[in-house]
Coordinates of C-alpha atoms in Angstrom, one line a residue:
Chain A
M30 CA 0.0 0.0 -0.2
K31 CA 1.2 3.4 -0.7
H32 CA -0.5 5.3 1.9
T33 CA -2.4 3.9 5.4
I34 CA -5.7 4.2 5.9
S35 CA -6.0 6.4 8.1
E36 CA -3.9 9.0 5.6
L37 CA -6.6 7.8 3.2
E38 CA -8.9 9.0 5.6
D39 CA -7.6 12.1 5.8
I40 CA -7.0 12.7 2.1
A41 CA -11.0 11.9 1.9
S42 CA -11.7 14.6 4.3
Q43 CA -10.1 17.8 2.8
V44 CA -11.6 16.5 -0.5
R45 CA -15.1 16.9 1.7
R46 CA -14.1 20.5 2.3
D47 CA -13.2 20.9 -1.1
I48 CA -16.3 20.0 -2.5
L49 CA -18.6 22.0 0.3
R50 CA -16.3 25.0 -0.3
M51 CA -16.7 24.8 -4.3
V52 CA -20.3 24.2 -4.3
H53 CA -20.7 27.0 -1.4
A54 CA -18.7 29.5 -3.8
V55 CA -21.0 29.8 -6.8
Q56 CA -24.1 28.6 -4.5
S57 CA -24.7 25.8 -7.2
G58 CA -23.6 22.0 -7.9
H59 CA -23.9 18.7 -6.5
P60 CA -22.5 18.3 -2.8
G61 CA -24.6 15.3 -1.7
A62 CA -23.3 12.0 -4.3
S63 CA -20.0 14.0 -4.2
L64 CA -19.7 13.9 -0.5
G65 CA -21.0 10.6 -0.7
C66 CA -18.2 9.8 -2.8
A67 CA -15.2 11.0 -1.7
D68 CA -14.0 7.9 0.1
F69 CA -14.3 5.7 -3.2
F70 CA -12.5 8.5 -5.5
T71 CA -9.2 8.5 -2.4
A72 CA -9.5 5.2 -3.0
L73 CA -9.3 4.9 -6.4
Y74 CA -6.7 7.7 -7.4
F75 CA -4.7 7.2 -4.5
E76 CA -4.0 4.1 -4.0
V77 CA -5.8 1.5 -6.4
L78 CA -5.5 2.8 -10.3
N79 CA -2.3 2.6 -11.8
H80 CA -2.5 5.9 -13.5
N81 CA -0.3 8.9 -14.8
P82 CA -1.2 12.7 -13.7
K83 CA 0.8 14.3 -16.6
F84 CA -2.5 12.9 -18.6
D85 CA -2.4 11.4 -22.1
M86 CA -6.1 11.3 -23.7
D87 CA -5.6 7.7 -25.2
G88 CA -3.8 6.5 -22.1
K89 CA -2.2 3.2 -23.0
N90 CA -1.0 1.0 -20.7
E91 CA -2.5 2.6 -17.4
D92 CA -5.9 2.4 -15.7
L93 CA -8.8 4.3 -16.8
F94 CA -11.4 5.9 -15.2
F95 CA -14.6 6.8 -16.7
L96 CA -17.8 8.9 -14.4
S97 CA -20.9 8.3 -16.0
N98 CA -23.0 10.8 -12.9
G99 CA -21.1 13.6 -14.3
H100 CA -23.2 16.1 -11.9
I101 CA -21.0 15.0 -8.8
S102 CA -17.6 16.9 -10.6
P103 CA -17.0 18.6 -7.4
V104 CA -15.3 15.2 -5.6
W105 CA -13.6 14.3 -9.4
Y106 CA -12.0 17.6 -9.7
S107 CA -11.3 17.5 -6.3
V108 CA -9.1 14.3 -6.3
L109 CA -7.9 15.3 -9.9
A110 CA -6.4 18.5 -8.2
R111 CA -5.3 16.6 -5.1
S112 CA -3.3 13.6 -6.7
G113 CA -1.5 16.0 -9.3
Y114 CA -3.7 16.1 -12.4
F115 CA -3.5 20.4 -11.7
N116 CA -3.6 23.0 -9.1
V117 CA -5.6 22.9 -6.4
S118 CA -6.1 26.7 -7.0
E119 CA -7.6 26.1 -10.1
L120 CA -10.4 24.5 -8.0
S121 CA -11.5 27.9 -7.1
T122 CA -12.8 28.4 -10.9
F123 CA -15.7 25.3 -10.2
R124 CA -18.9 26.7 -12.6
K125 CA -17.2 30.3 -13.1
L126 CA -17.1 31.6 -16.6
D127 CA -13.8 30.5 -18.5
S128 CA -13.2 28.2 -16.1
R129 CA -11.8 23.9 -17.1
L130 CA -14.0 22.8 -14.1
Q131 CA -17.5 22.9 -16.1
G132 CA -20.9 22.2 -14.5
H133 CA -20.0 18.7 -15.3
P134 CA -17.0 17.1 -16.7
T135 CA -15.9 17.8 -20.1
T136 CA -13.2 17.2 -22.5
H137 CA -14.0 20.4 -24.4
E138 CA -11.6 22.9 -21.9
G139 CA -8.9 20.1 -22.0
L140 CA -9.3 19.5 -17.9
P141 CA -6.8 16.5 -17.8
G142 CA -7.9 13.6 -16.4
V143 CA -11.4 13.8 -18.3
R144 CA -11.6 11.5 -21.3
I145 CA -15.3 12.0 -22.0
A146 CA -18.1 14.8 -21.0
S147 CA -21.2 13.1 -19.2
G148 CA -23.8 14.9 -17.5
S149 CA -26.7 13.8 -19.7
L150 CA -27.1 10.1 -17.7
G151 CA -26.5 6.6 -18.8
Q152 CA -23.9 7.2 -21.4
G153 CA -20.9 6.8 -19.1
L154 CA -20.6 2.6 -19.1
S155 CA -20.9 2.1 -22.7
V156 CA -17.8 4.5 -23.4
A157 CA -15.8 2.8 -20.4
I158 CA -17.0 -0.3 -22.2
G159 CA -15.5 1.3 -25.6
A160 CA -12.3 2.1 -24.1
A161 CA -12.3 -1.7 -22.6
L162 CA -12.1 -2.8 -25.7
A163 CA -9.3 -0.7 -27.1
K164 CA -7.3 -2.3 -24.5
K165 CA -7.8 -5.8 -25.3
I166 CA -7.3 -4.8 -29.5
D167 CA -3.7 -3.2 -27.8
G168 CA -3.5 -6.4 -25.7
D169 CA -2.9 -3.6 -23.1
K170 CA -3.6 -5.3 -19.7
S171 CA -4.6 -2.6 -18.2
L172 CA -7.9 -1.9 -16.2
V173 CA -11.4 -0.2 -17.0
F174 CA -12.9 1.4 -13.9
A175 CA -16.1 3.3 -13.8
L176 CA -18.8 4.7 -11.7
L177 CA -22.4 5.1 -12.2
G178 CA -25.2 6.6 -10.3
D179 CA -28.1 4.2 -8.8
G180 CA -30.5 6.7 -9.9
E181 CA -29.6 6.7 -13.3
L182 CA -30.1 3.0 -14.3
Q183 CA -33.4 4.0 -14.8
E184 CA -31.5 5.0 -18.4
G185 CA -32.4 2.5 -20.5
Q186 CA -29.0 2.2 -22.2
N187 CA -27.3 1.5 -19.5
W188 CA -28.7 -2.2 -19.3
E189 CA -27.4 -2.2 -23.3
A190 CA -24.0 -1.8 -21.8
F191 CA -25.0 -4.4 -19.2
M192 CA -26.4 -7.1 -21.8
F193 CA -23.4 -6.3 -24.3
A194 CA -20.4 -6.4 -21.9
P195 CA -20.5 -10.4 -20.6
H196 CA -21.9 -11.6 -24.1
N197 CA -18.6 -10.3 -25.3
K198 CA -16.6 -11.1 -22.2
V199 CA -15.3 -7.7 -21.4
D200 CA -13.5 -8.9 -18.0
N201 CA -11.2 -5.9 -17.8
I202 CA -13.6 -3.7 -16.6
I203 CA -15.1 -3.2 -12.7
A204 CA -18.2 -0.8 -12.8
S205 CA -19.3 0.4 -9.6
I206 CA -22.4 1.7 -8.8
D207 CA -22.9 4.7 -6.0
Y208 CA -26.0 2.7 -4.7
N209 CA -27.2 5.4 -2.1
G210 CA -31.1 4.9 -3.1
Q211 CA -31.5 8.3 -3.5
Q212 CA -32.4 11.1 -6.6
I213 CA -33.4 14.5 -7.3
D214 CA -37.3 13.9 -6.7
G215 CA -36.8 11.3 -3.4
P216 CA -35.8 8.0 -2.3
T217 CA -35.4 5.8 -5.6
E218 CA -37.7 2.7 -4.0
K219 CA -40.0 5.9 -4.7
V220 CA -39.5 7.5 -7.8
L221 CA -39.0 4.2 -9.6
S222 CA -37.8 1.2 -7.8
L223 CA -34.8 -0.1 -9.0
E224 CA -35.6 -3.5 -6.9
N225 CA -32.9 -6.1 -6.8
L226 CA -29.7 -5.0 -7.9
Q227 CA -27.9 -7.8 -7.3
A228 CA -30.0 -10.1 -8.8
K229 CA -30.5 -8.2 -12.0
F230 CA -26.9 -7.7 -12.7
E231 CA -26.1 -11.1 -11.9
A232 CA -28.9 -12.2 -14.7
F233 CA -27.6 -10.2 -17.0
G234 CA -24.1 -12.1 -16.9
W235 CA -21.9 -9.8 -14.3
H236 CA -19.8 -11.2 -11.3
V237 CA -21.4 -8.8 -8.6
I238 CA -19.6 -8.3 -5.3
T239 CA -20.8 -5.7 -2.6
S240 CA -19.5 -3.3 -0.7
N241 CA -19.7 -0.2 1.5
G242 CA -18.5 2.5 0.1
N243 CA -18.2 4.5 3.6
D244 CA -15.7 2.6 4.5
M245 CA -11.7 3.0 3.6
E246 CA -10.6 -0.2 4.3
E247 CA -13.8 -2.0 2.9
I248 CA -13.6 0.1 -0.1
L249 CA -9.4 -0.7 -0.6
K250 CA -10.7 -4.6 0.2
S251 CA -13.2 -4.3 -2.7
L252 CA -11.4 -3.0 -4.9
E253 CA -8.2 -5.3 -4.7
Y254 CA -10.9 -8.4 -5.0
A255 CA -12.4 -6.7 -8.0
K256 CA -8.9 -6.3 -9.5
S257 CA -8.4 -10.1 -9.1
L258 CA -11.4 -11.1 -10.9
T259 CA -10.5 -9.2 -14.2
G260 CA -9.4 -11.3 -16.5
K261 CA -11.6 -14.9 -15.9
G262 CA -14.3 -13.9 -19.1
K263 CA -16.8 -11.9 -16.9
P264 CA -17.1 -8.0 -16.4
I265 CA -17.0 -7.1 -12.3
L266 CA -19.7 -5.1 -10.8
N267 CA -19.2 -3.4 -7.6
L268 CA -22.6 -2.6 -5.6
M269 CA -21.1 0.0 -3.3
S270 CA -23.6 1.4 -0.6
T271 CA -22.9 4.4 0.2
Q272 CA -24.7 7.5 2.0
M273 CA -25.5 10.5 -0.1
G274 CA -24.3 13.6 2.2
Y275 CA -21.7 11.2 4.2
G276 CA -19.8 13.5 6.6
V277 CA -21.9 16.4 7.5
D278 CA -25.1 15.2 9.8
F279 CA -27.3 17.7 8.6
M280 CA -26.6 16.4 4.9
V281 CA -26.3 12.4 5.4
G282 CA -28.8 10.2 4.1
T283 CA -31.5 12.7 2.2
H284 CA -32.1 13.5 -1.5
K285 CA -32.3 17.1 -0.6
W286 CA -28.8 18.0 -0.9
H287 CA -28.9 16.7 -4.0
G288 CA -28.2 19.7 -6.1
S289 CA -28.6 22.3 -3.5
A290 CA -25.7 24.3 -2.2
P291 CA -25.2 25.0 1.9
S292 CA -26.0 28.8 3.0
D293 CA -22.9 30.9 5.0
E294 CA -23.9 29.4 8.2
Q295 CA -24.3 25.6 6.5
L296 CA -20.9 25.5 5.7
A297 CA -19.5 26.6 8.9
N298 CA -21.3 24.2 10.3
A299 CA -20.4 21.3 7.7
L300 CA -16.6 22.8 7.8
G301 CA -16.7 22.4 11.6
Q302 CA -17.1 18.6 11.1
I303 CA -14.6 18.1 9.0
K304 CA -10.7 18.2 9.2
E305 CA -8.7 20.9 7.1
T306 CA -5.8 18.1 6.8
L307 CA -3.8 19.0 2.9
G308 CA -4.5 23.1 3.5
D309 CA -7.7 24.2 1.5
Y310 CA -7.1 24.9 -1.7
Chain B
M11 CA -24.2 20.5 -71.5
K12 CA -21.0 17.5 -71.0
K13 CA -22.1 13.8 -71.2
Y14 CA -22.3 11.9 -68.5
T15 CA -23.2 7.9 -69.2
Y16 CA -22.5 4.9 -67.1
T17 CA -22.3 1.5 -67.9
D18 CA -23.6 -0.1 -64.0
K19 CA -25.5 0.9 -61.5
K20 CA -25.1 0.0 -58.1
D21 CA -26.2 0.8 -54.4
T22 CA -24.1 3.9 -52.7
R23 CA -24.0 1.6 -49.3
S24 CA -22.4 -1.2 -51.1
G25 CA -19.8 1.6 -52.1
F26 CA -19.7 2.2 -48.0
G27 CA -18.9 -1.5 -48.0
A28 CA -16.0 -1.2 -50.4
G29 CA -14.7 1.3 -48.9
L30 CA -14.8 0.0 -45.3
H31 CA -13.1 -2.5 -46.1
E32 CA -10.5 -1.1 -48.2
A33 CA -10.2 1.5 -45.0
G34 CA -9.7 -1.9 -42.8
K35 CA -6.6 -2.5 -45.1
R36 CA -5.3 0.6 -45.0
N37 CA -5.1 1.1 -41.2
E38 CA -5.4 -1.1 -38.9
N39 CA -6.9 1.6 -36.2
V40 CA -9.8 1.2 -38.5
V41 CA -12.6 -0.7 -36.1
A42 CA -16.1 -1.0 -36.8
L43 CA -19.5 -1.4 -35.0
C44 CA -23.2 -2.9 -36.2
A45 CA -26.6 -2.7 -35.0
D46 CA -27.7 -6.0 -36.5
L47 CA -28.0 -4.7 -39.9
V48 CA -24.5 -6.1 -41.2
G49 CA -26.4 -7.2 -44.6
S50 CA -27.8 -3.9 -45.2
L51 CA -24.7 -2.1 -44.3
K52 CA -22.7 -4.7 -46.4
M53 CA -19.8 -4.9 -43.9
D54 CA -19.0 -8.3 -44.4
A55 CA -16.0 -7.8 -46.4
F56 CA -14.9 -6.1 -43.2
I57 CA -15.7 -8.6 -41.0
K58 CA -14.6 -11.8 -42.9
D59 CA -11.7 -10.0 -42.8
F60 CA -11.0 -8.4 -39.5
P61 CA -13.1 -10.0 -37.4
E62 CA -11.4 -9.3 -34.0
R63 CA -11.6 -5.4 -35.1
F64 CA -16.0 -5.6 -35.8
F65 CA -18.5 -5.2 -33.0
Q66 CA -21.8 -7.1 -33.2
V67 CA -23.6 -4.6 -30.5
G68 CA -27.3 -6.0 -31.4
I69 CA -30.4 -3.9 -32.0
A70 CA -28.6 -1.2 -29.0
E71 CA -27.8 1.6 -30.9
A72 CA -27.4 4.3 -27.8
N73 CA -24.5 1.6 -26.4
M74 CA -23.1 1.3 -30.3
M75 CA -22.5 5.2 -30.2
G76 CA -20.9 5.2 -26.8
I77 CA -18.8 1.9 -26.9
A78 CA -17.7 4.0 -30.3
A79 CA -17.0 7.0 -28.5
G80 CA -15.0 4.7 -26.0
L81 CA -13.1 3.3 -28.8
T82 CA -11.7 6.1 -29.8
I83 CA -9.6 6.4 -26.7
G84 CA -6.5 4.5 -27.2
G85 CA -6.4 5.7 -31.1
K86 CA -8.8 3.6 -33.1
I87 CA -11.0 5.0 -35.7
P88 CA -14.7 3.5 -35.4
F89 CA -17.3 3.1 -38.4
T90 CA -21.1 2.6 -36.4
G91 CA -23.1 1.2 -39.2
T92 CA -27.0 0.7 -38.9
F93 CA -30.2 2.8 -40.8
A94 CA -30.1 6.6 -41.2
N95 CA -32.9 6.9 -38.6
F96 CA -31.1 4.8 -36.1
S97 CA -27.7 6.7 -36.8
T98 CA -29.1 10.3 -35.5
G99 CA -32.8 10.7 -34.6
R100 CA -32.5 7.6 -32.3
V101 CA -29.4 8.2 -30.3
Y102 CA -29.1 12.2 -30.8
D103 CA -27.9 12.8 -27.4
Q104 CA -25.5 10.2 -27.1
I105 CA -23.7 11.6 -30.1
R106 CA -24.3 14.9 -28.9
Q107 CA -22.5 14.7 -25.9
S108 CA -20.4 11.6 -25.9
I109 CA -19.1 12.3 -29.5
A110 CA -19.2 15.9 -30.7
Y111 CA -19.1 17.6 -27.8
S112 CA -16.5 15.3 -26.3
G113 CA -14.5 15.8 -29.9
K114 CA -14.6 11.9 -30.6
N115 CA -12.9 10.4 -34.1
V116 CA -16.1 8.7 -34.9
K117 CA -17.4 8.0 -38.2
I118 CA -21.2 7.7 -38.0
C119 CA -22.2 5.8 -41.4
A120 CA -25.9 5.7 -42.0
S121 CA -27.7 4.0 -44.8
H122 CA -30.9 3.9 -46.3
A123 CA -31.7 7.6 -46.0
G124 CA -34.4 9.7 -47.3
L125 CA -37.5 8.5 -49.6
T126 CA -35.9 5.8 -51.5
L127 CA -35.5 2.9 -48.9
G128 CA -38.9 2.4 -50.2
E129 CA -41.5 0.2 -49.2
D130 CA -40.6 0.2 -45.3
G131 CA -42.0 3.5 -45.1
A132 CA -41.6 6.3 -43.0
T133 CA -40.6 4.9 -39.9
H134 CA -37.4 4.5 -41.7
Q135 CA -37.4 7.0 -43.7
I136 CA -35.6 9.9 -42.2
L137 CA -35.9 13.0 -43.8
E138 CA -34.4 15.2 -41.0
D139 CA -31.2 14.0 -40.4
I140 CA -28.9 16.0 -42.4
G141 CA -30.0 18.6 -40.0
L142 CA -29.9 17.1 -37.3
M143 CA -26.5 16.0 -37.2
K144 CA -25.3 19.8 -39.0
M145 CA -26.7 21.8 -35.9
L146 CA -24.2 19.7 -33.9
P147 CA -20.6 21.9 -33.2
G148 CA -17.2 20.4 -35.2
M149 CA -20.3 17.8 -36.8
T150 CA -18.8 16.7 -40.4
V151 CA -21.9 16.2 -43.0
I152 CA -21.4 14.1 -46.0
N153 CA -24.1 12.6 -48.5
P154 CA -22.1 11.5 -51.9
C155 CA -23.9 10.7 -55.0
D156 CA -23.2 7.1 -56.2
Y157 CA -21.0 4.3 -55.7
N158 CA -17.9 5.7 -56.5
Q159 CA -17.9 8.8 -54.4
T160 CA -19.1 7.0 -51.3
K161 CA -16.3 4.1 -51.3
A162 CA -13.9 7.6 -51.9
A163 CA -15.7 9.7 -49.3
T164 CA -15.5 6.4 -47.1
L165 CA -11.5 6.3 -47.7
A166 CA -11.0 9.7 -46.9
I167 CA -13.1 10.5 -43.6
M168 CA -10.7 7.7 -42.3
E169 CA -8.1 10.1 -42.7
H170 CA -9.8 13.5 -41.2
E171 CA -9.7 13.7 -37.5
G172 CA -12.9 14.3 -36.1
P173 CA -16.7 13.1 -36.0
V174 CA -17.9 12.9 -39.2
Y175 CA -21.9 11.9 -40.4
L176 CA -21.5 10.0 -44.0
R177 CA -25.1 9.4 -45.5
F178 CA -25.8 7.1 -48.2
G179 CA -28.9 5.3 -49.2
R180 CA -30.3 1.5 -50.4
P181 CA -31.3 2.0 -54.5
V182 CA -29.1 1.0 -57.4
I183 CA -28.3 3.9 -59.1
P184 CA -26.3 5.0 -62.0
V185 CA -22.4 5.1 -61.2
F186 CA -21.1 7.9 -63.2
T187 CA -18.1 9.5 -61.2
P188 CA -14.6 8.0 -61.5
E189 CA -13.1 5.3 -60.0
D190 CA -10.5 6.4 -58.7
Q191 CA -11.6 10.2 -57.7
K192 CA -9.7 11.8 -54.7
F193 CA -12.5 13.1 -52.4
E194 CA -11.7 15.9 -50.8
I195 CA -13.9 17.0 -47.5
G196 CA -15.6 20.1 -48.5
K197 CA -14.9 20.5 -52.1
A198 CA -17.8 21.3 -54.5
W199 CA -17.1 19.3 -57.5
M200 CA -18.4 20.6 -60.7
V201 CA -20.5 18.2 -63.0
N202 CA -21.3 21.0 -65.3
E203 CA -20.5 24.5 -66.0
G204 CA -23.1 27.0 -67.7
T205 CA -24.3 30.4 -67.1
D206 CA -28.2 30.5 -66.8
V207 CA -28.9 28.6 -63.6
T208 CA -27.1 27.3 -60.7
I209 CA -28.4 23.5 -59.7
V210 CA -26.9 22.3 -56.6
A211 CA -27.5 18.8 -55.4
T212 CA -26.4 16.4 -52.8
G213 CA -26.7 12.5 -52.8
H214 CA -29.0 10.5 -55.2
M215 CA -30.3 13.9 -56.6
V216 CA -27.2 14.5 -58.4
W217 CA -28.1 12.0 -61.1
R218 CA -31.3 13.5 -61.3
A219 CA -29.6 16.9 -61.2
I220 CA -28.0 15.7 -64.7
Q221 CA -30.8 14.4 -66.0
A222 CA -32.6 18.2 -65.4
G223 CA -29.3 19.8 -66.8
E224 CA -30.5 17.7 -70.1
E225 CA -33.6 18.5 -70.5
L226 CA -33.2 22.2 -70.0
E227 CA -30.5 22.3 -72.2
K228 CA -33.3 21.0 -74.6
L229 CA -35.3 24.7 -74.0
G230 CA -32.2 26.3 -74.5
I231 CA -30.8 26.7 -70.7
D232 CA -27.9 26.3 -69.9
A233 CA -27.1 24.5 -66.3
E234 CA -24.7 24.5 -64.2
I235 CA -24.3 21.6 -61.9
I236 CA -22.6 21.3 -58.9
N237 CA -22.5 18.6 -56.6
I238 CA -22.1 19.4 -53.0
H239 CA -21.5 16.0 -51.4
T240 CA -20.8 17.9 -48.4
I241 CA -23.4 19.6 -46.8
K242 CA -21.0 20.4 -43.7
P243 CA -18.3 22.4 -44.0
L244 CA -20.3 23.9 -47.1
D245 CA -17.9 25.2 -50.5
E246 CA -18.9 28.7 -50.1
E247 CA -16.7 29.9 -52.7
A248 CA -18.0 27.4 -54.8
I249 CA -21.5 28.2 -54.8
L250 CA -20.7 32.2 -54.3
K251 CA -18.8 32.0 -57.5
S252 CA -21.1 30.3 -59.4
V253 CA -24.3 32.4 -58.4
K254 CA -22.6 35.2 -59.3
K255 CA -22.4 34.2 -62.4
T256 CA -26.0 32.2 -63.2
G257 CA -28.0 35.0 -60.8
C258 CA -30.1 31.9 -59.3
I259 CA -30.1 28.7 -57.9
V260 CA -31.8 25.4 -57.2
T261 CA -30.6 23.3 -54.3
C262 CA -32.0 19.4 -55.1
E263 CA -31.8 17.1 -51.8
E264 CA -33.7 13.8 -50.3
H265 CA -34.6 15.5 -47.2
N266 CA -36.9 17.5 -45.8
K267 CA -36.7 21.4 -46.9
F268 CA -36.2 22.7 -43.8
G269 CA -32.7 21.6 -42.4
G270 CA -31.5 20.6 -45.2
L271 CA -28.6 21.7 -47.7
G272 CA -31.1 24.3 -49.1
E273 CA -30.9 25.7 -45.9
S274 CA -27.3 26.3 -45.5
V275 CA -27.3 27.6 -48.7
A276 CA -30.0 30.4 -48.3
R277 CA -28.2 31.5 -44.8
F278 CA -24.9 31.7 -46.9
L279 CA -26.5 33.4 -49.7
T280 CA -28.5 35.7 -47.8
S281 CA -25.4 37.2 -45.8
T282 CA -23.3 37.5 -49.0
Y283 CA -24.8 37.6 -52.7
L284 CA -28.8 37.6 -52.4
A285 CA -30.1 35.5 -55.5
P286 CA -33.6 33.9 -56.3
Q287 CA -33.1 30.7 -54.8
E288 CA -35.8 27.4 -55.3
F289 CA -35.6 24.7 -53.0
V290 CA -36.7 20.9 -54.6
A291 CA -36.8 19.2 -51.0
V292 CA -39.5 17.3 -49.0
N293 CA -42.1 19.9 -48.5
D294 CA -42.1 19.4 -44.4
S295 CA -43.7 15.9 -44.7
F296 CA -42.8 12.5 -43.4
G297 CA -42.6 9.6 -46.4
E298 CA -44.8 6.7 -46.8
S299 CA -44.7 3.6 -48.4
A300 CA -44.1 2.8 -52.1
T301 CA -41.6 1.9 -54.6
P302 CA -38.5 4.4 -54.3
D303 CA -39.1 6.2 -58.0
Q304 CA -43.0 6.4 -57.4
L305 CA -42.1 8.3 -54.1
M306 CA -39.6 10.5 -55.7
T307 CA -42.2 11.1 -58.1
K308 CA -45.0 12.1 -55.7
Y309 CA -42.8 14.0 -53.0
K310 CA -41.4 15.9 -56.5
L311 CA -38.1 14.8 -56.3
D312 CA -37.9 14.1 -60.0
P313 CA -35.5 15.7 -62.6
S314 CA -38.8 17.4 -63.9
D315 CA -39.3 19.0 -60.3
I316 CA -35.5 20.0 -60.8
V317 CA -36.4 21.6 -64.4
A318 CA -39.5 23.2 -63.3
A319 CA -37.6 24.9 -60.1
A320 CA -35.1 25.9 -62.1
Q321 CA -37.4 27.8 -64.6
K322 CA -38.7 29.7 -62.0
A323 CA -36.0 30.6 -60.4
M324 CA -34.7 32.0 -63.6
A325 CA -37.6 34.0 -63.9
R326 CA -37.2 35.7 -60.5
K327 CA -34.1 37.1 -61.6
S328 CA -34.1 41.2 -61.9
K329 CA -34.4 41.7 -65.4

């Protein structure tokens, strides 16, 4: 391991501060699921991925990551900056005019680390599968990771992709689901029930593992286990339970912070709960 | 009027199939995807010689566009194949976000465009695809006129960096352009030089424009005929030069009059050089089931319709 669990937790803590401050500064953005996925992104970029922050679009011979639920851009931008893709000071430009940190991630402004635009939901898994196929053609043994929201599983394109990957033995991909049970209009079970996701993915032919996405040790274990399952003829799906808003007591477990920004008082309250570890940007 | 003859009639989709096969031989980064229409898109030769570079995605066009976008990451040059309707309208947002906005080097290859798909009817006869695609920033839109030109265009888009929409069709039509032509994206092809009226045509309408030119010649009218195979970027220079000479223009396309070649030409001319323009295009309508020839007649895309439009445009020229 490159970092101890406690070091990684400290990084995730700083990432949560970045998320809150970015969203607060422009009074827009999506803090809820960003906070919920801070531990996953930290584990991925600081421990799991074999990646090169000297960004190259083609990403040959390195692991690739694709974010399908692009609205959680704050957590991704923070982790990209904190892991060396660009200067952390650029986080202050989030959602502002002429910024590379668009509301939803894009390649258009050339932000290092981003390989596809996402925001319109349900498209990321297909793209990740395409990148995984390109690696197979090239005999490139590195892996492709993807993160999808659970709400966006209501988009039909996902299920086209879920069908394609097992049929074509795309076994160099690890797709994680941010299984927080919330979406804009309320709990997923109320808006449009996802029913038994594990059974659905297994029926489609994926190797499914489950994990707690807010426990650093478990995230690392599950992703290492997922890596050990690659190359065996099946794509791997990590059904990762998280809590939206994790880390801030008044934001946790509700859809209400999906897309709203904290006020000055709320920000102060939230930051009081989260340790500054690497220095605010 | 320059004489055009042909010894063979072929479908433009077969020109695509031949071009794709050749592209696969020339560049090992070329990969192809198809959504359960391999035979219709004439992709068999490519699949036979390069099975490891072909992906059958099933009836799942949205997934196909996303996979194609992903394949470019790693340097592949993906060619997607399905009918024009399923290549555009069905997957507009996938193309918009994952391909056009993301600047991905995907070649969207679309067969069975327009009315000449025939008996399958309006569900499959998209007449809005040029408009949909040309509105996307950075998208190149090409609609070649015969087998040879389609084959050449398929090879040309392989060399071009950036997303491309390549539109072709189902019916067998005369092969009248040179076999070994060099296809230049965005460069109009002068079919016949004339002085009285400019006729610009794209796709299947080019041969019809030639037939119209022959009719006009009998009426003593000297038509300049230009093949606009690339609707975006439009060869504005060629159009301006011609219209300055002839003083009026007719645009011909197997597409809705809204959003097609005619509108692109009008947009350009209104801000540069005002001239009467007549539109030979489908008049804001869906198609229907019938033979291709019956449909082209009913929807007023025959050579006689081009002749009438040319006469009307000429009559509107200021004396």
